[in-house]
Every structure is written in structure tokens, then in C-alpha cells.
Tab-separated table of C-alpha atoms in Angstrom:
chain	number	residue	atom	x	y	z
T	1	UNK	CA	-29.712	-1.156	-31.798
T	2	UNK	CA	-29.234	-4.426	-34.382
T	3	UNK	CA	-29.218	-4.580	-37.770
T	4	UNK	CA	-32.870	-5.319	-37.673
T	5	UNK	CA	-34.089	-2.405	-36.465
T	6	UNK	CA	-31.622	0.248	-37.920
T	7	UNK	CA	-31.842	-1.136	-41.659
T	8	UNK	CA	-36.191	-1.243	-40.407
T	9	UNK	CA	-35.451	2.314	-39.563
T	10	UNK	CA	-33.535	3.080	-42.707
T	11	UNK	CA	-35.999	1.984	-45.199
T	12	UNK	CA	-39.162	3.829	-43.320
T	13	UNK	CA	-39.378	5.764	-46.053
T	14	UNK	CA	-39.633	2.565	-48.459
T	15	UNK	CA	-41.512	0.995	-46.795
T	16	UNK	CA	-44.166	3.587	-46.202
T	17	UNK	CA	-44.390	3.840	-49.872
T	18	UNK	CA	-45.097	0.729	-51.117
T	19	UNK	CA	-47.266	-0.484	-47.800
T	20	UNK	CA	-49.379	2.496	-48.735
T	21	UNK	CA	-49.932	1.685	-52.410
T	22	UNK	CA	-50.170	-2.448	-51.250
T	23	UNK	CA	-52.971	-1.503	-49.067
T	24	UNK	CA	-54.497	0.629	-51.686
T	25	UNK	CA	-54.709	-2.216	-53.996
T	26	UNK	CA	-55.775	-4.750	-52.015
T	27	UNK	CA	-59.075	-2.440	-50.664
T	28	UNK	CA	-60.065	-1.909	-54.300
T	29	UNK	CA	-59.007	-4.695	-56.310
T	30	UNK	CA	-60.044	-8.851	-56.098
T	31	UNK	CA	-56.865	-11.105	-56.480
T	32	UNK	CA	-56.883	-11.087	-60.801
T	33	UNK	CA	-55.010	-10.069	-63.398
T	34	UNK	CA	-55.823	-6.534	-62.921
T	35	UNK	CA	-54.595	-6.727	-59.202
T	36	UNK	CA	-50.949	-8.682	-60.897
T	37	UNK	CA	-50.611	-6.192	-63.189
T	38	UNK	CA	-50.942	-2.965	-60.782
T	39	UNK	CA	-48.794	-5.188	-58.355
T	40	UNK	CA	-45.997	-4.578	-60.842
T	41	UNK	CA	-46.325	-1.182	-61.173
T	42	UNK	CA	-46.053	-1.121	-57.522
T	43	UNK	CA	-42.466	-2.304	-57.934
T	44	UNK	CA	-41.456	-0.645	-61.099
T	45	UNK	CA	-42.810	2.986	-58.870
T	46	UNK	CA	-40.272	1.504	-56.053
T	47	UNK	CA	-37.325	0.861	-58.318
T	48	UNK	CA	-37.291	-2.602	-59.450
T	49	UNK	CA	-36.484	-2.973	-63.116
T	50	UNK	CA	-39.075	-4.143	-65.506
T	51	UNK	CA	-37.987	-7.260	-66.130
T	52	UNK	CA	-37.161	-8.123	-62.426
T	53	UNK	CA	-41.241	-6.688	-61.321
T	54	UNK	CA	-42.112	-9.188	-64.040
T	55	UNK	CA	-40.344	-11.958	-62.819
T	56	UNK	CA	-41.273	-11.181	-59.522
T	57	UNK	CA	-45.152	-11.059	-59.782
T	58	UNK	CA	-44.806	-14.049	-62.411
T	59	UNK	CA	-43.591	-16.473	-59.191
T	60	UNK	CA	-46.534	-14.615	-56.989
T	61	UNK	CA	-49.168	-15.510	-59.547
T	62	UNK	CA	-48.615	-19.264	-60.758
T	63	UNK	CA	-48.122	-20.074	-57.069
T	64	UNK	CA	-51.170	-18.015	-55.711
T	65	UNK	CA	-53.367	-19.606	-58.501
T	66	UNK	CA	-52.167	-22.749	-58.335
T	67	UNK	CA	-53.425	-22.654	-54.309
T	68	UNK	CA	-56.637	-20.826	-55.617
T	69	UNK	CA	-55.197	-18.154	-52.538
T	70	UNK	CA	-57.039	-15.002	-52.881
T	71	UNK	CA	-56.407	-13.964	-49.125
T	72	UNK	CA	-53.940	-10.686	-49.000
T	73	UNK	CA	-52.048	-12.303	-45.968
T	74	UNK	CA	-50.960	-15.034	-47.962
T	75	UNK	CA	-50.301	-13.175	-51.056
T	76	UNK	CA	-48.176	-10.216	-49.119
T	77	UNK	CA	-46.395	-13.338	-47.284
T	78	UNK	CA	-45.862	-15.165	-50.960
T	79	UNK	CA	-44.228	-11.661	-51.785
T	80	UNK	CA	-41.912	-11.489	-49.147
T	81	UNK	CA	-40.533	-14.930	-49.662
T	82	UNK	CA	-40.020	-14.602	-53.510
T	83	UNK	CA	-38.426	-11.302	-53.250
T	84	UNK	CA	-36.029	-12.520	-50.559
T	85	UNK	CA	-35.174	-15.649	-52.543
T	86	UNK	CA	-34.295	-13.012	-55.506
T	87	UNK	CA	-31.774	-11.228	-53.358
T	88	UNK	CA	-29.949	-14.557	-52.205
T	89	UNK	CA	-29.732	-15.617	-56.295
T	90	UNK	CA	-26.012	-13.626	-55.362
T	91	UNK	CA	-24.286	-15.749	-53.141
T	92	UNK	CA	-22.329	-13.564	-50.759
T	93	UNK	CA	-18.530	-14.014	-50.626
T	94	UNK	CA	-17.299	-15.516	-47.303
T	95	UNK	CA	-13.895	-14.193	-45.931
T	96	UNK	CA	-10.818	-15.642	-46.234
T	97	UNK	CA	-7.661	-13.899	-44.632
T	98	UNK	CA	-5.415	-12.772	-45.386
T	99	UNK	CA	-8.036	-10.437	-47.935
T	100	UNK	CA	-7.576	-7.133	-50.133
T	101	UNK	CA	-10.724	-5.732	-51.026
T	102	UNK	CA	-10.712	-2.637	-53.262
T	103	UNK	CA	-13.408	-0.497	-53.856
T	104	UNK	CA	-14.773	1.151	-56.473
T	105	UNK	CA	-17.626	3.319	-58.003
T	106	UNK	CA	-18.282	7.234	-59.616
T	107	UNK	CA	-17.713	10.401	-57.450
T	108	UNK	CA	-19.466	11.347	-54.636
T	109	UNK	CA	-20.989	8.043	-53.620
T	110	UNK	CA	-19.103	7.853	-50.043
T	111	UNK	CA	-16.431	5.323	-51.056
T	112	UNK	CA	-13.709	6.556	-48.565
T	113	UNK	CA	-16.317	7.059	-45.754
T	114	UNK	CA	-17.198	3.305	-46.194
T	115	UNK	CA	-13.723	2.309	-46.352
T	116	UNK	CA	-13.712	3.722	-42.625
T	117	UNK	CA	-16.732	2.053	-41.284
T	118	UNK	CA	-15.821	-1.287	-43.194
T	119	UNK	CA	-12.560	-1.038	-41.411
T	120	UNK	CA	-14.134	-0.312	-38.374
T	121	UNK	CA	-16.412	-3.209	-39.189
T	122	UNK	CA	-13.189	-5.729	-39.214
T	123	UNK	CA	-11.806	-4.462	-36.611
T	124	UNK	CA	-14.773	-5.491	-34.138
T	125	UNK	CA	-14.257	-9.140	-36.017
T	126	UNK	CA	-11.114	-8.742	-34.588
T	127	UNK	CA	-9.017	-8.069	-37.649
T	128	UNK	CA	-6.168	-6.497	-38.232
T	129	UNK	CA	-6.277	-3.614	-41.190
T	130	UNK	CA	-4.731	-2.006	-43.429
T	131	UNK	CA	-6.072	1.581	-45.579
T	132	UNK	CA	-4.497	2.018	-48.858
T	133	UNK	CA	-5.007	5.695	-50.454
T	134	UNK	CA	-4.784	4.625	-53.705
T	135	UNK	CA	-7.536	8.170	-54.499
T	136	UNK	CA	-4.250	9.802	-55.959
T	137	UNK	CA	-6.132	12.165	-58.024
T	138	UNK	CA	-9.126	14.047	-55.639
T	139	UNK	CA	-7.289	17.100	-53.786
T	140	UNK	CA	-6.914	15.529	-50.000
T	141	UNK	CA	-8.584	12.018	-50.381
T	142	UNK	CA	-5.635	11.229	-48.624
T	143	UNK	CA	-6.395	13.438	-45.659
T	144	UNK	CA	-10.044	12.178	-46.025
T	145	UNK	CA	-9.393	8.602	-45.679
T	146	UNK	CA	-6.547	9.582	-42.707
T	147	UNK	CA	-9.200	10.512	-40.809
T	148	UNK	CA	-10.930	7.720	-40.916
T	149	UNK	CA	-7.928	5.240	-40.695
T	150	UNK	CA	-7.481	7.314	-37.210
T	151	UNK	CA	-11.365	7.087	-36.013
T	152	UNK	CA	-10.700	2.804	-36.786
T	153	UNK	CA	-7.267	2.939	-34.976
T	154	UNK	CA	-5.918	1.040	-38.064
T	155	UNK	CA	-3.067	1.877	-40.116
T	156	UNK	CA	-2.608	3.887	-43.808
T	157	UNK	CA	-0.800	3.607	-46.588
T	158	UNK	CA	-0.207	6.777	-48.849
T	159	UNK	CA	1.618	8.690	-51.676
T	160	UNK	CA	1.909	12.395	-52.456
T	161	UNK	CA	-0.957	13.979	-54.626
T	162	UNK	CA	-0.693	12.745	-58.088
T	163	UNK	CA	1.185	9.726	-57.483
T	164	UNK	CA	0.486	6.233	-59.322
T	165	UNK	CA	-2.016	4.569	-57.846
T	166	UNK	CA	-0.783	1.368	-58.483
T	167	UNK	CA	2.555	2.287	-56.627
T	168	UNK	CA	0.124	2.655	-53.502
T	169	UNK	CA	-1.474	-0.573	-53.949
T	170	UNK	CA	1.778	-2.470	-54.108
T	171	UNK	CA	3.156	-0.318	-51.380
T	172	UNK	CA	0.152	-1.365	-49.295
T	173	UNK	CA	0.169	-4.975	-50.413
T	174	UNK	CA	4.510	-5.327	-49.629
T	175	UNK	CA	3.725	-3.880	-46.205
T	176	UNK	CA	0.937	-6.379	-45.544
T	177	UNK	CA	2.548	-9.518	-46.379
T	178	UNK	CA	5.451	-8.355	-44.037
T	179	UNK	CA	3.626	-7.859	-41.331
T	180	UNK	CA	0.597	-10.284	-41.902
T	181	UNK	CA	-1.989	-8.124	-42.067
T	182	UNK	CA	-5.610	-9.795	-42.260
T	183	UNK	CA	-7.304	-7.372	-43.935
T	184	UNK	CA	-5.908	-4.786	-46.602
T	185	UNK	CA	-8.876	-1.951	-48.080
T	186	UNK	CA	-8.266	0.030	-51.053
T	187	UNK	CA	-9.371	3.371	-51.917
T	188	UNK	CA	-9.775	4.496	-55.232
T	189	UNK	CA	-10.949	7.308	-57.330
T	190	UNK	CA	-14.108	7.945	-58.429
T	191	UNK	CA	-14.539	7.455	-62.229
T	192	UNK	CA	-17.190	7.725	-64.408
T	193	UNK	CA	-18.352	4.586	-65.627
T	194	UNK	CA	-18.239	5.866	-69.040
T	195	UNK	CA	-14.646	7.099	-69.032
T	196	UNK	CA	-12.938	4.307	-70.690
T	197	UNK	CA	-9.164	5.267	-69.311
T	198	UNK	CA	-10.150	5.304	-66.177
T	199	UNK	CA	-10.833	1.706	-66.172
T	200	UNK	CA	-8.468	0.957	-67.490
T	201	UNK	CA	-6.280	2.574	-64.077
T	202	UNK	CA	-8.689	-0.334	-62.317
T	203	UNK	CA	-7.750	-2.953	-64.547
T	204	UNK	CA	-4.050	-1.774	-64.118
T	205	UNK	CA	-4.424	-2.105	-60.049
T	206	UNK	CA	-6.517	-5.498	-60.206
T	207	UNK	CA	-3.445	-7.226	-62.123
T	208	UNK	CA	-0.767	-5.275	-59.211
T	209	UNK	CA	-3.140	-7.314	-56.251
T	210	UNK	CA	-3.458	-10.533	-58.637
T	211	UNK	CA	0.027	-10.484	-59.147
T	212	UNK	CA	1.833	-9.633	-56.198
T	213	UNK	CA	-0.597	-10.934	-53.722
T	214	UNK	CA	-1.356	-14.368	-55.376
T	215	UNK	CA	-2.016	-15.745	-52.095
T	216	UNK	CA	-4.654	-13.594	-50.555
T	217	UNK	CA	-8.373	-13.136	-51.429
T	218	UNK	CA	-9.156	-10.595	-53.957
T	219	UNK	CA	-12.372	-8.772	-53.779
T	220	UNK	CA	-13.685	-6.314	-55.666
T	221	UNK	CA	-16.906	-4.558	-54.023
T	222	UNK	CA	-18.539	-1.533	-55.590
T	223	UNK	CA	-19.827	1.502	-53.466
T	224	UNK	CA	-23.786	2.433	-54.735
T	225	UNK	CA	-25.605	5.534	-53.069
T	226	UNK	CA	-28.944	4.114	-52.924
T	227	UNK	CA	-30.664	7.765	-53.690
T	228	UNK	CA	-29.510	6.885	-57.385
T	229	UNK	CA	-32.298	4.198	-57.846
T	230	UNK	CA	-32.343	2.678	-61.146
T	231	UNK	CA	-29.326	4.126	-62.658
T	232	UNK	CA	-27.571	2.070	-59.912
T	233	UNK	CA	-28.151	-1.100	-61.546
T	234	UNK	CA	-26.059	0.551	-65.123
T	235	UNK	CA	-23.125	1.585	-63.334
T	236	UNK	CA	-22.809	-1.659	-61.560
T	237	UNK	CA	-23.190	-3.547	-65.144
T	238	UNK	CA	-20.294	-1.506	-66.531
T	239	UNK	CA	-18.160	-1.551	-63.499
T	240	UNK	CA	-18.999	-5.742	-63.308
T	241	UNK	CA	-17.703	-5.810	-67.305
T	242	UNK	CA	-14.465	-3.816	-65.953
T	243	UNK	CA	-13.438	-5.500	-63.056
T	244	UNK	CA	-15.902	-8.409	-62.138
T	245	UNK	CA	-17.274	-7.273	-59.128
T	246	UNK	CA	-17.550	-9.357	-56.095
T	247	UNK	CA	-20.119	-7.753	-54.331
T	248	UNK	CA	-21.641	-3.992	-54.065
T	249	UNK	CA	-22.032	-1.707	-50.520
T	250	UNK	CA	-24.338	0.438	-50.450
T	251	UNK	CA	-24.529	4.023	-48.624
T	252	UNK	CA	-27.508	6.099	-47.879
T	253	UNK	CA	-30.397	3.524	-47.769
T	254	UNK	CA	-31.511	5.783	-44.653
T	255	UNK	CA	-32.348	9.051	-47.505
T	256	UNK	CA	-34.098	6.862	-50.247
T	257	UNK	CA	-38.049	6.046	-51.016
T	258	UNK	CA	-37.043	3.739	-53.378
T	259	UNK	CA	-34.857	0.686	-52.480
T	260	UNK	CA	-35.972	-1.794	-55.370
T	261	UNK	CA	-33.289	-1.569	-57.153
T	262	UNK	CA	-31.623	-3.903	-55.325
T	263	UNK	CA	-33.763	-6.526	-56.312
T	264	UNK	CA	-32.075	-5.608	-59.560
T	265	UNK	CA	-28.718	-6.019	-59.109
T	266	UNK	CA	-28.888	-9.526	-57.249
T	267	UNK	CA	-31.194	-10.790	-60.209
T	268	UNK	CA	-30.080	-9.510	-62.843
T	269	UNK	CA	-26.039	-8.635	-62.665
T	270	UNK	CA	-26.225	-11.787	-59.809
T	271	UNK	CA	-23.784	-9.564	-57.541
T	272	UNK	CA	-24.739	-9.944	-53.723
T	273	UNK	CA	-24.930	-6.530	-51.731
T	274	UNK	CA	-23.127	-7.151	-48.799
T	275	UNK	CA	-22.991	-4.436	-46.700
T	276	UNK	CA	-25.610	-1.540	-45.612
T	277	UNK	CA	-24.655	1.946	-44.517
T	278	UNK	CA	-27.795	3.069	-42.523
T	279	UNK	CA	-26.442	6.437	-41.020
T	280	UNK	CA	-23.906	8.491	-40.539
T	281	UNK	CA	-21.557	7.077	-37.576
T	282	UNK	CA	-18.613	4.961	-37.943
T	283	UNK	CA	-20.955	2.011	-36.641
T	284	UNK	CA	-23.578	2.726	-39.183
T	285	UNK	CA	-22.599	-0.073	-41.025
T	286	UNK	CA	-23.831	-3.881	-40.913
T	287	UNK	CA	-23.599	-7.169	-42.904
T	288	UNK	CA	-26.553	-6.847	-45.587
T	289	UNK	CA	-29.230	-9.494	-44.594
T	290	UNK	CA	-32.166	-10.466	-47.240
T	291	UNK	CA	-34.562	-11.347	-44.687
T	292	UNK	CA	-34.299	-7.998	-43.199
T	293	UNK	CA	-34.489	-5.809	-46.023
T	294	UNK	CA	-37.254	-7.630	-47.440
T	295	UNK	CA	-39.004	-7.253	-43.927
T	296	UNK	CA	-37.869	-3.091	-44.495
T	297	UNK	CA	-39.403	-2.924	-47.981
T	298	UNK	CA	-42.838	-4.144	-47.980
């Protein structure tokens, strides 16, 4: 099954939602302002922001009237192609090798799962991999992200319970400039994004990677549960402010009606999402592709 098809599958419940209210609209309403303005509620029900539904049905309108277009095809079609051009405003990072990508976000969004199926993922690119389990603090992260590490058939680095997690990092970092490792992918605890020392941890492990490793690509990529709709879009903005994010993954588009909010973060915060967990195997994981999502959400 490709991409296509799974993240198609994955946003059927999206998709179903919005198509239904689209259809809704166009039987009842003529192409006005009436029809623009319940075209943005349409949005704002699936998760867009405000400001990004405004912006959004802004583009639709001026170009629709400026054709004098009133046929739903066309309009639907003009949809598609503005809302696709919103999620490519983030450029997506390319990558470079040797690369240490750490990952963040708040608990429970699947950040050490990921870590195993983007592991997985460069290891099928023909990578080689290394796991740091720089989660010192949640009882048996560690064990968690073992697992995993095993399921990928690529090697860990870890510290007892309680250790520094910036002692992991460098750890991790020594041990993959030694053996020129392509591809190094941190672990770290989930914080709140309102907990002020715990960002401070992040900041403390972005300058051990910036300074030790001055010679590989530094990512930072932040891990989203797309059941948490709108309040996504905060927690990236404060986790951006920390740490400048790179780029966001998301987990769980498979259990959410309401995907908009990625609109969101590639307008608004301009970080690209750039991968899609759409299940729960160590496959279910792909390169994010605007074309396709847009294709999944209306």
C-alpha cells in the first residue's frame, strides 16, 4: 500500500467531514458571499485557525471572481490548489549525513514510538542509525525505545534512570563520529510546554549537539498527536520559541476528524510537517506529501 492510499485511508474520517458539509453548501447556496463566508466555517469546524480559513477563502474568492467561476468543480479544484500551496509555504529540510535529529514534544504524544518507525524509515534509505535514550526521567523509556531500536535492527545508546540527559546525547554523538554513523535520533522527555525548566534541559542538549557535533546536520522535529487539533498549533509556537524547530511529525492522523490544523502550522509558525504516522506498525510511517493530504482532506 503507498503513501497515497494509507494517508487517503487515514484521513477518511476528515475527509468525510468536510466533503459532507462541502456538498451541503454547494446544494443550497449560489457562489456569494454567503457561500465564502460558510466556506470558512467549514474550515474553522475542521481545525484550521481563523486567520489561516480567512486567508484561505480570501485566495478562493478574488481568484473565483476575478474568472466570474461560479461552477463547484472549479471552485473545489481552486481549493485544493490554494490549500496545498499553504502547506509547501514550509520548505521541508533535505538530508544531509551525517544528521542528529532530536525530538521533542509533551507526554504521551508517541515520541519514542516514532523514533522507531523513523529509524526504521532510514534504515530502508539505507542508513545507518543510531537511538539515543536521552528520556532519563519516564520509568523505562529506556526499555521502551530498546524495543524499538531491536524491531529497526539499529543500535542504542543509554544511561541508568535519572541520569543527565545531556551525558546521553554526547555519549551518543562520541560514538557516532567514531564509527560514522549516518543518522543519530534522540529521544527526549516529554515536557510541558509551559514548564519553563524543562526547556531549558532542551536548550542545554541543543548547545551539547551544536557543540560537539559542529559538523553534522542538526534537526530539531517536534512529535504532534493529531487528535489534539488546534491546541497543536500552541505547543508547536512555544516549542519553535525554545528550540527553533525544523520540522514537526505527526502521529495518529488515522484517529482524527479534524486534520486542519496543519494548515496552521505550515502558515502560520512556517514549520513543514514532514512525516505522517498513519497506523500502528513499524512501517506506518511515510514522508508527508502536500498533494496527498490535500487530496485526504477535502
Amino acid at each position: 500500500m503507498g503513501f497515497f492510499s494509507k494517508i487517503k485511508e487515514a484521513l477518511k474520517k476528515t475527509k468525510a467531514n468536510v466533503a459532507q458539509k462541502m456538498r451541503q453548501l454547494f446544494l443550497k447556496n449560489k457562489i456569494g458571499n454567503e457561500f465564502y463566508d460558510e466556506l470558512e466555517e467549514i474550515l474553522i469546524s475542521a481545525d484550521v485557525s481563523v486567520r489561516t480559513a480567512e486567508d484561505v477563502v480570501e485566495q478562493v474568492k478574488e481568484e473565483a471572481i476575478g474568472n466570474k467561476v461560479k461552477d463547484e468543480q472549479y471552485v473545489t479544484d481552486l481549493l485544493k490548489d490554494i490549500l496545498e500551496d499553504t502547506l509547501n509555504e514550509a520548505e521541508l529540510p533535505a538530508f544531509e549525513y551525517p544528521t542528529v535529529i532530536m525530538f521533542v514534544g509533551v507526554n504521551g504524544v508517541g515520541k519514542t514510538t516514532t523514533i522507531g518507525k523513523v529509524a526504521n524509515w532510514f534504515v530502508r534509505q539505507k542508513k545507518s542509525v543510531t537511538v539515543a535514550a536521552a528520556d532519563t526521567f519516564r520509568a523505562a523509556a529506556g526499555d521502551q525505545l530498546n524495543i524499538w531500536a531491536d524491531r529497526a535492527k539499529v543500535r542504542i545508546v543509554k544511561h541508568e534512570e535519572g541520569s543527565d540527559p545531556a551525558a546521553v546525547i554526547y555519549d551518543a554523538v562520541s560514538s557516532a563520529k567514531a564509527k560514522k554513523t549516518d543518522v543519530v535520533l534522540v529521544d527526549t522527555a516529554g515536557r510541558l510546554h509551559v514548564k519553563e525548566n524543562l526547556m531549558n534541559e532542551l536548550k542545554k542538549m541543543d548547545r551539547v549537539v551544536t557543540r560537539e557535533y559542529p559538523e553534522a546536520q542538526f534537526l530539531k522535529f517536534l512529535v504532534l498527536d493529531a487528535t489534539t487539533g488546534q491546541n497543536a498549533v500552541n505547543q508547536a509556537r512555544v516549542f519553535d520559541e525554545a528550540v527553533e524547530l525544523d520540522g514537526i511529525v505527526l502521529t495518529k492522523l488515522d484517529g482524527t476528524a479534524k486534520g486542519g490544523f496543519v494548515f496552521s502550522l505550515c502558515k502560520e509558525l512556517q514549520v513543514p510537517v514532514v512525516f505522517a504516522g498513519v497506523g500502528e506498525k513499524i512501517d506506518d510511517l511515510e514522508l508527508f506529501d502536500a498533494e496527498e493530504f490535500v487530496e485526504g482532506f477535502v
